[in-house]
Amino acid sequence: MPDPESLKTNFQKILSSKKQELNLLLQKLIRIRSYTGEEKQIVEFIIEKMKTFGFDEAYSDGLGNAVGRMGNGPVKILYDAHIDTVKVTEEENWKYPPFEGKILGDKIYGRGAVDEKPAMAGYLTAGAVLKEQSATTKLPFTLYVVGSVMEEDIDGYPLLHLIEKEGIRPDYVLLGEPTDLRVYRGQRGRMEMDISVFGKSAHGAHNQEGINAIYKMLSVVGEIEKLDQSLPVVEPLGKGSITVSQITSQAPSLCSVPDFARIHIDRRLTLKEDQDKAVGELKSILKKTGVEGTIDVPRYSARSWKGTVAEQEAFFPTWLLEEEHSLVRAGLKTAEMVSGKKSPSGTWSFSTNGVATAGRLGIPTIGFAPGKEELSHSDREELFLPDLLKATEFYSLFPFVLCDSL
Ligand SMILES: [Zn+2]
């Protein structure tokens, strides 16, 4: 295998002639609207590009993910970029139309310009680079490029499906969620929970005959607010959190005492926090307040664009890969090679498909991509295009650096 430094020089040369094409590819991906569950058109576009760029295989799997394969070597690496986006709700706030992919100077604007279409543009172009390289070098790896669907609603599930139901078992996973060209190695997990309490209905004119389920719930809500303040900080992921995100109730009429109330809870989980701990905390609150209630972890269920049902409980485990892991080290080395500077590894605040690959399945996972995480889901999504080129260099070079280090 040629040494990584000479590969870098070679890849930079190839990529300098593809710069314009790379930017226009990202623009095209932004122009294809791909809300969660509506990814058919973009999946077909990606598969077509994979074929044009010389991938050895390109197809959509049973769920509807776009899957491409390059090479046949023993080290199996999976590059994932979810290609669904959240919706545009306030179009009037955008500087430029969100599906135009406006390029102005060094920047591109639009929904998905950060989260996370740049990674897919980079992966596809890196595939074309690797195809050129494979004419003279036998690739020492198998690279799967996955455009995953439904991630914004059910993070992790698309890769869980691919790995458990489609027989693709990678040794290493790279995620294309925005990291601003740093190597990320973990994230807080999350889960949702419901608490339901029951009362006794009565006419509002005789409320002393009833038991008001809302009043019972109030003390529970107060304790949850206190719990949020007391959750521990565990570095490097920081503090978990708990938020009551919705209250619903039920009464025979609006002139009656409600006999039912339910709260919906968003719980972010740091290290050493799991489902048992989170449910246990709520059980303690019910005990302390003397409120009889039930605690549930809701199940999420939706249909993919292919009509396949995706279903799992709303629990997405925390994960963190140690700094010294060979995957992190290879990532940091590649990042330094393409950016010319050393940067420390980091972690995401939000959730990613790593909840499945690393959190559930224990497959070493990192992330690297251009773009600022805090712009995700906002009307300010924009990308500095020179960073897209650097990321594409990274995606081309990284498999060689990794194989070289093993
Ligand atoms: Zn994302």
mmCIF file of C-alpha atoms and ligand atoms in Angstrom:
data_model
loop_
_atom_site.group_PDB
_atom_site.id
_atom_site.type_symbol
_atom_site.label_atom_id
_atom_site.label_comp_id
_atom_site.label_asym_id
_atom_site.label_seq_id
_atom_site.Cartn_x
_atom_site.Cartn_y
_atom_site.Cartn_z
ATOM 1 C CA MET A 1 0.000 0.000 0.000
ATOM 2 C CA PRO A 2 1.371 3.499 -0.841
ATOM 3 C CA ASP A 3 2.140 5.510 2.296
ATOM 4 C CA PRO A 4 -0.596 7.926 3.481
ATOM 5 C CA GLU A 5 1.495 11.052 2.790
ATOM 6 C CA SER A 6 1.929 10.242 -0.903
ATOM 7 C CA LEU A 7 -1.748 9.253 -1.117
ATOM 8 C CA LYS A 8 -2.646 12.631 0.360
ATOM 9 C CA THR A 9 -0.694 14.467 -2.358
ATOM 10 C CA ASN A 10 -2.297 12.322 -5.013
ATOM 11 C CA PHE A 11 -5.835 12.803 -3.631
ATOM 12 C CA GLN A 12 -5.375 16.565 -3.348
ATOM 13 C CA LYS A 13 -4.428 16.631 -7.006
ATOM 14 C CA ILE A 14 -7.458 14.576 -8.065
ATOM 15 C CA LEU A 15 -9.795 16.624 -5.854
ATOM 16 C CA SER A 16 -8.579 20.009 -7.071
ATOM 17 C CA SER A 17 -10.146 19.136 -10.430
ATOM 18 C CA LYS A 18 -13.402 18.001 -8.783
ATOM 19 C CA LYS A 19 -13.967 21.015 -6.505
ATOM 20 C CA GLN A 20 -16.678 22.644 -8.587
ATOM 21 C CA GLU A 21 -18.401 19.316 -9.190
ATOM 22 C CA LEU A 22 -18.355 18.605 -5.437
ATOM 23 C CA ASN A 23 -20.012 21.928 -4.590
ATOM 24 C CA LEU A 24 -22.678 21.409 -7.245
ATOM 25 C CA LEU A 25 -23.308 17.890 -5.957
ATOM 26 C CA LEU A 26 -24.060 19.293 -2.504
ATOM 27 C CA GLN A 27 -26.287 21.915 -4.116
ATOM 28 C CA LYS A 28 -28.200 19.197 -5.945
ATOM 29 C CA LEU A 29 -28.641 17.201 -2.699
ATOM 30 C CA ILE A 30 -30.048 20.311 -0.989
ATOM 31 C CA ARG A 31 -32.408 20.925 -3.916
ATOM 32 C CA ILE A 32 -33.964 17.482 -3.513
ATOM 33 C CA ARG A 33 -36.267 17.979 -0.544
ATOM 34 C CA SER A 34 -35.974 14.911 1.676
ATOM 35 C CA TYR A 35 -38.100 15.190 4.790
ATOM 36 C CA THR A 36 -38.117 12.153 7.063
ATOM 37 C CA GLY A 37 -40.164 9.378 5.447
ATOM 38 C CA GLU A 38 -40.047 11.124 2.041
ATOM 39 C CA GLU A 39 -36.524 10.194 0.924
ATOM 40 C CA LYS A 40 -37.336 8.159 -2.217
ATOM 41 C CA GLN A 41 -36.130 10.744 -4.724
ATOM 42 C CA ILE A 42 -32.854 11.493 -2.977
ATOM 43 C CA VAL A 43 -32.127 7.780 -2.448
ATOM 44 C CA GLU A 44 -32.582 7.151 -6.163
ATOM 45 C CA PHE A 45 -30.348 10.111 -6.988
ATOM 46 C CA ILE A 46 -27.590 8.864 -4.651
ATOM 47 C CA ILE A 47 -27.715 5.318 -6.068
ATOM 48 C CA GLU A 48 -27.437 6.728 -9.576
ATOM 49 C CA LYS A 49 -24.392 8.792 -8.542
ATOM 50 C CA MET A 50 -22.779 5.778 -6.865
ATOM 51 C CA LYS A 51 -23.095 3.867 -10.128
ATOM 52 C CA THR A 52 -21.675 6.760 -12.163
ATOM 53 C CA PHE A 53 -18.763 7.193 -9.734
ATOM 54 C CA GLY A 54 -17.774 3.538 -9.997
ATOM 55 C CA PHE A 55 -18.999 1.986 -6.765
ATOM 56 C CA ASP A 56 -18.886 -1.833 -6.969
ATOM 57 C CA GLU A 57 -22.462 -2.083 -5.728
ATOM 58 C CA ALA A 58 -25.314 0.406 -5.198
ATOM 59 C CA TYR A 59 -28.855 -0.366 -4.082
ATOM 60 C CA SER A 60 -31.566 0.533 -1.591
ATOM 61 C CA ASP A 61 -32.056 -1.901 1.294
ATOM 62 C CA GLY A 62 -35.326 -3.212 2.711
ATOM 63 C CA LEU A 63 -35.924 -0.124 4.830
ATOM 64 C CA GLY A 64 -35.002 2.289 2.033
ATOM 65 C CA ASN A 65 -31.430 3.298 2.961
ATOM 66 C CA ALA A 66 -29.125 4.028 -0.002
ATOM 67 C CA VAL A 67 -26.213 1.569 0.245
ATOM 68 C CA GLY A 68 -23.025 1.577 -1.825
ATOM 69 C CA ARG A 69 -19.918 -0.604 -1.618
ATOM 70 C CA MET A 70 -16.407 0.114 -2.766
ATOM 71 C CA GLY A 71 -13.648 -2.502 -2.553
ATOM 72 C CA ASN A 72 -13.492 -5.964 -1.110
ATOM 73 C CA GLY A 73 -10.704 -5.823 1.476
ATOM 74 C CA PRO A 74 -10.778 -7.426 4.932
ATOM 75 C CA VAL A 75 -11.284 -4.233 7.025
ATOM 76 C CA LYS A 76 -14.956 -3.272 6.856
ATOM 77 C CA ILE A 77 -15.657 0.428 7.250
ATOM 78 C CA LEU A 78 -19.104 2.020 7.121
ATOM 79 C CA TYR A 79 -19.568 5.717 6.301
ATOM 80 C CA ASP A 80 -23.028 6.904 7.311
ATOM 81 C CA ALA A 81 -24.802 10.147 6.445
ATOM 82 C CA HIS A 82 -28.495 10.405 7.170
ATOM 83 C CA ILE A 83 -30.126 12.039 4.187
ATOM 84 C CA ASP A 84 -33.451 12.986 5.717
ATOM 85 C CA THR A 85 -33.879 16.476 7.100
ATOM 86 C CA VAL A 86 -36.234 18.153 9.537
ATOM 87 C CA LYS A 87 -38.966 20.294 8.030
ATOM 88 C CA VAL A 88 -38.834 23.962 7.127
ATOM 89 C CA THR A 89 -41.500 25.608 9.261
ATOM 90 C CA GLU A 90 -40.665 29.303 8.954
ATOM 91 C CA GLU A 91 -39.611 29.757 5.359
ATOM 92 C CA GLU A 92 -39.887 33.548 5.606
ATOM 93 C CA ASN A 93 -36.994 33.658 8.096
ATOM 94 C CA TRP A 94 -34.487 32.100 5.687
ATOM 95 C CA LYS A 95 -31.987 34.429 4.040
ATOM 96 C CA TYR A 96 -32.311 32.439 0.794
ATOM 97 C CA PRO A 97 -34.974 29.888 -0.222
ATOM 98 C CA PRO A 98 -34.168 26.756 1.827
ATOM 99 C CA PHE A 99 -34.280 24.363 -1.144
ATOM 100 C CA GLU A 100 -32.369 26.515 -3.613
ATOM 101 C CA GLY A 101 -28.904 25.620 -2.339
ATOM 102 C CA LYS A 102 -27.783 29.180 -2.964
ATOM 103 C CA ILE A 103 -24.007 29.485 -3.410
ATOM 104 C CA LEU A 104 -22.626 32.909 -2.635
ATOM 105 C CA GLY A 105 -18.878 33.424 -2.398
ATOM 106 C CA ASP A 106 -17.458 30.602 -0.277
ATOM 107 C CA LYS A 107 -20.753 29.581 1.285
ATOM 108 C CA ILE A 108 -23.796 27.474 0.499
ATOM 109 C CA TYR A 109 -27.153 27.976 2.195
ATOM 110 C CA GLY A 110 -30.184 25.752 2.712
ATOM 111 C CA ARG A 111 -31.943 22.995 4.646
ATOM 112 C CA GLY A 112 -29.447 20.148 5.058
ATOM 113 C CA ALA A 113 -26.416 22.357 4.287
ATOM 114 C CA VAL A 114 -25.105 21.333 7.716
ATOM 115 C CA ASP A 115 -27.271 18.428 8.903
ATOM 116 C CA GLU A 116 -26.017 16.555 7.037
ATOM 117 C CA LYS A 117 -25.896 16.558 3.269
ATOM 118 C CA PRO A 118 -22.245 17.720 3.002
ATOM 119 C CA ALA A 119 -21.086 14.329 4.299
ATOM 120 C CA MET A 120 -22.987 12.523 1.533
ATOM 121 C CA ALA A 121 -21.552 14.830 -1.162
ATOM 122 C CA GLY A 122 -18.112 14.151 0.318
ATOM 123 C CA TYR A 123 -18.570 10.366 0.568
ATOM 124 C CA LEU A 124 -19.750 10.086 -3.041
ATOM 125 C CA THR A 125 -16.852 12.161 -4.321
ATOM 126 C CA ALA A 126 -14.396 10.213 -2.151
ATOM 127 C CA GLY A 127 -15.816 7.083 -3.819
ATOM 128 C CA ALA A 128 -14.849 8.496 -7.212
ATOM 129 C CA VAL A 129 -11.350 9.245 -5.866
ATOM 130 C CA LEU A 130 -10.988 5.715 -4.482
ATOM 131 C CA LYS A 131 -12.141 4.288 -7.806
ATOM 132 C CA GLU A 132 -9.263 6.114 -9.534
ATOM 133 C CA GLN A 133 -6.833 4.905 -6.874
ATOM 134 C CA SER A 134 -8.035 1.309 -7.170
ATOM 135 C CA ALA A 135 -6.658 1.200 -10.728
ATOM 136 C CA THR A 136 -3.139 1.015 -9.240
ATOM 137 C CA THR A 137 -3.692 -0.073 -5.610
ATOM 138 C CA LYS A 138 -5.769 -2.965 -4.327
ATOM 139 C CA LEU A 139 -7.962 -1.364 -1.668
ATOM 140 C CA PRO A 140 -7.173 -3.003 1.708
ATOM 141 C CA PHE A 141 -10.715 -2.327 2.930
ATOM 142 C CA THR A 142 -14.384 -2.693 2.087
ATOM 143 C CA LEU A 143 -16.068 0.704 2.291
ATOM 144 C CA TYR A 144 -19.835 0.871 2.679
ATOM 145 C CA VAL A 145 -21.381 4.281 2.066
ATOM 146 C CA VAL A 146 -24.862 4.565 3.542
ATOM 147 C CA GLY A 147 -27.399 7.321 3.021
ATOM 148 C CA SER A 148 -29.639 6.485 5.947
ATOM 149 C CA VAL A 149 -33.309 7.393 6.165
ATOM 150 C CA MET A 150 -35.624 8.364 9.061
ATOM 151 C CA GLU A 151 -32.762 9.371 11.374
ATOM 152 C CA GLU A 152 -34.374 12.617 12.492
ATOM 153 C CA ASP A 153 -37.286 10.694 14.021
ATOM 154 C CA ILE A 154 -35.712 7.404 15.066
ATOM 155 C CA ASP A 155 -31.961 7.889 15.414
ATOM 156 C CA GLY A 156 -29.998 4.689 15.120
ATOM 157 C CA TYR A 157 -32.804 2.572 13.685
ATOM 158 C CA PRO A 158 -31.720 2.794 10.005
ATOM 159 C CA LEU A 159 -28.276 1.385 10.832
ATOM 160 C CA LEU A 160 -29.720 -1.130 13.277
ATOM 161 C CA HIS A 161 -31.851 -2.353 10.389
ATOM 162 C CA LEU A 162 -28.900 -2.468 7.984
ATOM 163 C CA ILE A 163 -26.662 -4.369 10.383
ATOM 164 C CA GLU A 164 -29.183 -6.732 11.943
ATOM 165 C CA LYS A 165 -31.463 -7.406 8.977
ATOM 166 C CA GLU A 166 -29.297 -6.891 5.877
ATOM 167 C CA GLY A 167 -26.187 -8.737 7.004
ATOM 168 C CA ILE A 168 -23.694 -5.880 6.756
ATOM 169 C CA ARG A 169 -21.409 -5.995 9.784
ATOM 170 C CA PRO A 170 -18.821 -3.188 9.772
ATOM 171 C CA ASP A 171 -15.724 -3.241 11.987
ATOM 172 C CA TYR A 172 -15.731 0.552 12.181
ATOM 173 C CA VAL A 173 -18.284 3.310 11.638
ATOM 174 C CA LEU A 174 -17.794 6.934 10.652
ATOM 175 C CA LEU A 175 -20.742 9.336 11.038
ATOM 176 C CA GLY A 176 -21.184 12.468 8.930
ATOM 177 C CA GLU A 177 -22.964 14.591 11.537
ATOM 178 C CA PRO A 178 -21.445 18.093 11.782
ATOM 179 C CA THR A 179 -18.236 18.299 13.832
ATOM 180 C CA ASP A 180 -16.649 21.407 12.267
ATOM 181 C CA LEU A 181 -13.773 19.214 10.993
ATOM 182 C CA ARG A 182 -12.971 17.723 14.395
ATOM 183 C CA VAL A 183 -13.091 14.068 15.379
ATOM 184 C CA TYR A 184 -16.037 13.337 17.661
ATOM 185 C CA ARG A 185 -16.226 10.143 19.684
ATOM 186 C CA GLY A 186 -19.482 10.108 21.633
ATOM 187 C CA GLN A 187 -22.728 11.737 22.625
ATOM 188 C CA ARG A 188 -25.283 11.837 25.395
ATOM 189 C CA GLY A 189 -28.065 9.311 24.985
ATOM 190 C CA ARG A 190 -31.730 10.090 25.311
ATOM 191 C CA MET A 191 -35.052 8.549 26.124
ATOM 192 C CA GLU A 192 -38.679 9.456 26.447
ATOM 193 C CA MET A 193 -41.005 8.506 29.259
ATOM 194 C CA ASP A 194 -44.671 9.025 30.161
ATOM 195 C CA ILE A 195 -46.179 9.246 33.621
ATOM 196 C CA SER A 196 -49.929 8.717 33.899
ATOM 197 C CA VAL A 197 -51.985 9.396 37.017
ATOM 198 C CA PHE A 198 -55.622 8.717 37.618
ATOM 199 C CA GLY A 199 -58.207 10.621 39.677
ATOM 200 C CA LYS A 200 -61.952 10.504 40.025
ATOM 201 C CA SER A 201 -64.280 12.579 37.882
ATOM 202 C CA ALA A 202 -67.075 14.647 39.356
ATOM 203 C CA HIS A 203 -69.237 17.574 38.303
ATOM 204 C CA GLY A 204 -67.406 20.874 38.668
ATOM 205 C CA ALA A 205 -70.268 22.091 40.834
ATOM 206 C CA HIS A 206 -69.521 19.257 43.261
ATOM 207 C CA ASN A 207 -65.760 19.098 42.918
ATOM 208 C CA GLN A 208 -65.353 17.890 46.484
ATOM 209 C CA GLU A 209 -66.712 14.531 45.240
ATOM 210 C CA GLY A 210 -63.853 14.101 42.788
ATOM 211 C CA ILE A 211 -60.078 13.578 42.853
ATOM 212 C CA ASN A 212 -58.330 15.965 40.480
ATOM 213 C CA ALA A 213 -55.656 14.113 38.470
ATOM 214 C CA ILE A 214 -54.008 17.414 37.449
ATOM 215 C CA TYR A 215 -53.510 18.450 41.104
ATOM 216 C CA LYS A 216 -51.916 15.077 41.810
ATOM 217 C CA MET A 217 -49.582 15.510 38.835
ATOM 218 C CA LEU A 218 -48.446 18.986 39.950
ATOM 219 C CA SER A 219 -46.319 17.700 42.812
ATOM 220 C CA VAL A 220 -44.695 15.173 40.441
ATOM 221 C CA VAL A 221 -43.859 17.932 37.955
ATOM 222 C CA GLY A 222 -42.340 20.041 40.750
ATOM 223 C CA GLU A 223 -40.069 17.171 41.809
ATOM 224 C CA ILE A 224 -38.970 16.606 38.194
ATOM 225 C CA GLU A 225 -37.939 20.241 37.946
ATOM 226 C CA LYS A 226 -35.831 19.792 41.089
ATOM 227 C CA LEU A 227 -34.342 16.549 39.756
ATOM 228 C CA ASP A 228 -33.128 18.357 36.641
ATOM 229 C CA GLN A 229 -31.076 20.728 38.803
ATOM 230 C CA SER A 230 -29.509 17.899 40.794
ATOM 231 C CA LEU A 231 -28.360 15.619 37.953
ATOM 232 C CA PRO A 232 -24.587 15.100 38.019
ATOM 233 C CA VAL A 233 -22.066 16.426 35.505
ATOM 234 C CA VAL A 234 -20.010 13.551 34.055
ATOM 235 C CA GLU A 235 -17.248 14.696 31.688
ATOM 236 C CA PRO A 236 -16.644 14.701 28.803
ATOM 237 C CA LEU A 237 -20.342 14.408 27.969
ATOM 238 C CA GLY A 238 -21.515 16.856 30.634
ATOM 239 C CA LYS A 239 -24.805 16.731 32.502
ATOM 240 C CA GLY A 240 -27.913 14.723 31.745
ATOM 241 C CA SER A 241 -31.223 16.562 31.799
ATOM 242 C CA ILE A 242 -34.914 15.977 32.274
ATOM 243 C CA THR A 243 -37.672 18.085 30.732
ATOM 244 C CA VAL A 244 -41.429 17.780 30.987
ATOM 245 C CA SER A 245 -42.349 18.426 27.367
ATOM 246 C CA GLN A 246 -46.122 17.951 27.389
ATOM 247 C CA ILE A 247 -49.101 17.699 29.749
ATOM 248 C CA THR A 248 -52.395 16.172 28.692
ATOM 249 C CA SER A 249 -55.497 15.480 30.718
ATOM 250 C CA GLN A 250 -58.944 14.082 30.341
ATOM 251 C CA ALA A 251 -62.261 14.983 31.927
ATOM 252 C CA PRO A 252 -65.852 14.041 31.008
ATOM 253 C CA SER A 253 -66.345 17.712 30.042
ATOM 254 C CA LEU A 254 -64.650 21.046 30.509
ATOM 255 C CA CYS A 255 -66.944 21.571 33.500
ATOM 256 C CA SER A 256 -65.766 18.482 35.360
ATOM 257 C CA VAL A 257 -62.936 17.257 37.567
ATOM 258 C CA PRO A 258 -60.342 15.488 35.375
ATOM 259 C CA ASP A 259 -59.838 11.815 36.146
ATOM 260 C CA PHE A 260 -56.640 11.405 34.105
ATOM 261 C CA ALA A 261 -53.417 13.325 33.509
ATOM 262 C CA ARG A 262 -50.260 12.387 31.651
ATOM 263 C CA ILE A 263 -46.894 14.053 31.244
ATOM 264 C CA HIS A 264 -44.408 13.355 28.482
ATOM 265 C CA ILE A 265 -40.751 13.573 29.448
ATOM 266 C CA ASP A 266 -37.537 14.115 27.448
ATOM 267 C CA ARG A 267 -34.518 12.716 29.304
ATOM 268 C CA ARG A 268 -30.922 13.266 28.106
ATOM 269 C CA LEU A 269 -28.555 10.658 29.494
ATOM 270 C CA THR A 270 -24.910 11.245 30.297
ATOM 271 C CA LEU A 271 -22.338 8.553 31.120
ATOM 272 C CA LYS A 272 -23.487 5.970 33.710
ATOM 273 C CA GLU A 273 -27.124 6.903 33.083
ATOM 274 C CA ASP A 274 -29.335 4.292 31.482
ATOM 275 C CA GLN A 275 -32.968 3.288 31.221
ATOM 276 C CA ASP A 276 -33.045 1.638 34.663
ATOM 277 C CA LYS A 277 -31.594 4.684 36.377
ATOM 278 C CA ALA A 278 -33.952 7.098 34.606
ATOM 279 C CA VAL A 279 -37.070 5.028 35.338
ATOM 280 C CA GLY A 280 -35.843 4.458 38.910
ATOM 281 C CA GLU A 281 -35.651 8.221 39.502
ATOM 282 C CA LEU A 282 -39.281 8.621 38.468
ATOM 283 C CA LYS A 283 -40.344 5.712 40.682
ATOM 284 C CA SER A 284 -38.649 7.471 43.607
ATOM 285 C CA ILE A 285 -40.530 10.675 42.811
ATOM 286 C CA LEU A 286 -43.864 8.843 42.798
ATOM 287 C CA LYS A 287 -42.963 7.260 46.120
ATOM 288 C CA LYS A 288 -41.828 10.536 47.669
ATOM 289 C CA THR A 289 -44.943 12.444 46.570
ATOM 290 C CA GLY A 290 -47.250 9.569 47.452
ATOM 291 C CA VAL A 291 -48.809 9.741 43.991
ATOM 292 C CA GLU A 292 -49.956 6.503 42.439
ATOM 293 C CA GLY A 293 -49.038 6.495 38.786
ATOM 294 C CA THR A 294 -47.636 4.417 35.950
ATOM 295 C CA ILE A 295 -44.366 4.988 34.111
ATOM 296 C CA ASP A 296 -43.971 3.941 30.473
ATOM 297 C CA VAL A 297 -41.259 4.172 27.843
ATOM 298 C CA PRO A 298 -43.283 4.840 24.686
ATOM 299 C CA ARG A 299 -42.666 2.946 21.460
ATOM 300 C CA TYR A 300 -41.928 4.812 18.296
ATOM 301 C CA SER A 301 -43.408 3.493 15.069
ATOM 302 C CA ALA A 302 -43.359 4.843 11.513
ATOM 303 C CA ARG A 303 -43.354 3.694 7.908
ATOM 304 C CA SER A 304 -40.357 4.287 5.651
ATOM 305 C CA TRP A 305 -40.747 5.550 2.066
ATOM 306 C CA LYS A 306 -40.569 1.884 1.037
ATOM 307 C CA GLY A 307 -43.497 1.028 3.269
ATOM 308 C CA THR A 308 -41.389 -0.850 5.817
ATOM 309 C CA VAL A 309 -42.425 -0.348 9.448
ATOM 310 C CA ALA A 310 -39.702 0.896 11.769
ATOM 311 C CA GLU A 311 -40.484 0.347 15.401
ATOM 312 C CA GLN A 312 -38.575 0.479 18.661
ATOM 313 C CA GLU A 313 -38.850 1.830 22.199
ATOM 314 C CA ALA A 314 -37.880 5.472 22.648
ATOM 315 C CA PHE A 315 -34.514 4.703 24.278
ATOM 316 C CA PHE A 316 -31.237 5.708 22.621
ATOM 317 C CA PRO A 317 -28.179 4.758 24.679
ATOM 318 C CA THR A 318 -25.231 6.988 25.560
ATOM 319 C CA TRP A 319 -21.887 6.076 24.002
ATOM 320 C CA LEU A 320 -18.277 7.191 24.195
ATOM 321 C CA LEU A 321 -15.220 5.679 22.528
ATOM 322 C CA GLU A 322 -11.993 6.042 24.499
ATOM 323 C CA GLU A 323 -9.536 8.664 23.255
ATOM 324 C CA GLU A 324 -6.812 6.013 22.868
ATOM 325 C CA HIS A 325 -8.859 3.724 20.603
ATOM 326 C CA SER A 326 -7.150 3.029 17.266
ATOM 327 C CA LEU A 327 -10.180 4.407 15.392
ATOM 328 C CA VAL A 328 -10.016 7.748 17.239
ATOM 329 C CA ARG A 329 -6.252 7.910 16.761
ATOM 330 C CA ALA A 330 -6.541 7.218 13.018
ATOM 331 C CA GLY A 331 -9.261 9.885 12.814
ATOM 332 C CA LEU A 332 -7.144 12.466 14.626
ATOM 333 C CA LYS A 333 -4.139 11.662 12.446
ATOM 334 C CA THR A 334 -6.154 12.020 9.224
ATOM 335 C CA ALA A 335 -7.750 15.258 10.469
ATOM 336 C CA GLU A 336 -4.305 16.671 11.187
ATOM 337 C CA MET A 337 -3.063 15.629 7.747
ATOM 338 C CA VAL A 338 -5.890 17.378 5.904
ATOM 339 C CA SER A 339 -6.220 20.478 8.093
ATOM 340 C CA GLY A 340 -2.530 20.977 8.911
ATOM 341 C CA LYS A 341 -3.315 21.443 12.592
ATOM 342 C CA LYS A 342 -3.875 19.341 15.716
ATOM 343 C CA SER A 343 -7.333 19.564 17.274
ATOM 344 C CA PRO A 344 -8.602 17.679 20.323
ATOM 345 C CA SER A 345 -11.421 15.159 19.926
ATOM 346 C CA GLY A 346 -14.930 16.221 20.917
ATOM 347 C CA THR A 347 -18.471 14.968 21.456
ATOM 348 C CA TRP A 348 -21.907 15.949 20.139
ATOM 349 C CA SER A 349 -24.633 17.590 22.189
ATOM 350 C CA PHE A 350 -27.324 16.021 20.042
ATOM 351 C CA SER A 351 -28.103 12.426 19.157
ATOM 352 C CA THR A 352 -26.813 10.473 16.141
ATOM 353 C CA ASN A 353 -27.018 7.048 14.516
ATOM 354 C CA GLY A 354 -24.151 6.123 16.867
ATOM 355 C CA VAL A 355 -26.812 5.211 19.462
ATOM 356 C CA ALA A 356 -27.253 2.010 17.441
ATOM 357 C CA THR A 357 -23.749 1.262 16.124
ATOM 358 C CA ALA A 358 -21.848 2.144 19.302
ATOM 359 C CA GLY A 359 -24.614 2.347 21.939
ATOM 360 C CA ARG A 360 -26.522 -0.854 21.153
ATOM 361 C CA LEU A 361 -24.072 -2.923 19.094
ATOM 362 C CA GLY A 362 -20.693 -1.850 20.527
ATOM 363 C CA ILE A 363 -19.105 -1.175 17.122
ATOM 364 C CA PRO A 364 -16.322 1.455 17.378
ATOM 365 C CA THR A 365 -17.772 4.701 15.990
ATOM 366 C CA ILE A 366 -16.512 8.231 15.425
ATOM 367 C CA GLY A 367 -17.678 11.265 13.471
ATOM 368 C CA PHE A 368 -16.041 13.780 11.167
ATOM 369 C CA ALA A 369 -17.757 16.352 8.955
ATOM 370 C CA PRO A 370 -17.788 20.028 8.083
ATOM 371 C CA GLY A 371 -20.387 22.382 9.532
ATOM 372 C CA LYS A 372 -21.355 23.747 12.921
ATOM 373 C CA GLU A 373 -23.637 21.549 15.003
ATOM 374 C CA GLU A 374 -25.460 24.545 16.488
ATOM 375 C CA LEU A 375 -26.758 25.563 13.036
ATOM 376 C CA SER A 376 -28.555 22.204 12.602
ATOM 377 C CA HIS A 377 -32.353 22.403 12.381
ATOM 378 C CA SER A 378 -32.183 26.212 12.268
ATOM 379 C CA ASP A 379 -33.055 28.724 9.545
ATOM 380 C CA ARG A 380 -29.363 29.704 9.502
ATOM 381 C CA GLU A 381 -27.996 26.465 8.009
ATOM 382 C CA GLU A 382 -24.948 27.381 5.932
ATOM 383 C CA LEU A 383 -21.630 25.760 5.071
ATOM 384 C CA PHE A 384 -18.160 27.110 4.326
ATOM 385 C CA LEU A 385 -17.393 25.261 1.076
ATOM 386 C CA PRO A 386 -13.594 24.969 1.484
ATOM 387 C CA ASP A 387 -14.355 22.813 4.551
ATOM 388 C CA LEU A 388 -16.367 20.440 2.346
ATOM 389 C CA LEU A 389 -13.277 19.906 0.216
ATOM 390 C CA LYS A 390 -11.155 19.208 3.317
ATOM 391 C CA ALA A 391 -13.732 16.728 4.590
ATOM 392 C CA THR A 392 -13.721 14.972 1.211
ATOM 393 C CA GLU A 393 -9.927 14.659 1.438
ATOM 394 C CA PHE A 394 -10.451 13.156 4.886
ATOM 395 C CA TYR A 395 -13.031 10.664 3.587
ATOM 396 C CA SER A 396 -10.670 9.593 0.767
ATOM 397 C CA LEU A 397 -7.620 9.218 2.974
ATOM 398 C CA PHE A 398 -9.050 7.916 6.235
ATOM 399 C CA PRO A 399 -9.532 4.228 5.275
ATOM 400 C CA PHE A 400 -5.845 3.998 4.293
ATOM 401 C CA VAL A 401 -4.636 5.715 7.488
ATOM 402 C CA LEU A 402 -6.847 3.389 9.538
ATOM 403 C CA CYS A 403 -5.656 0.220 7.764
ATOM 404 C CA ASP A 404 -2.063 1.450 8.050
ATOM 405 C CA SER A 405 -2.441 1.797 11.823
ATOM 406 C CA LEU A 406 -3.992 -1.625 12.491
HETATM 407 ZN ZN ZN B 1 -28.114 14.988 11.718
#
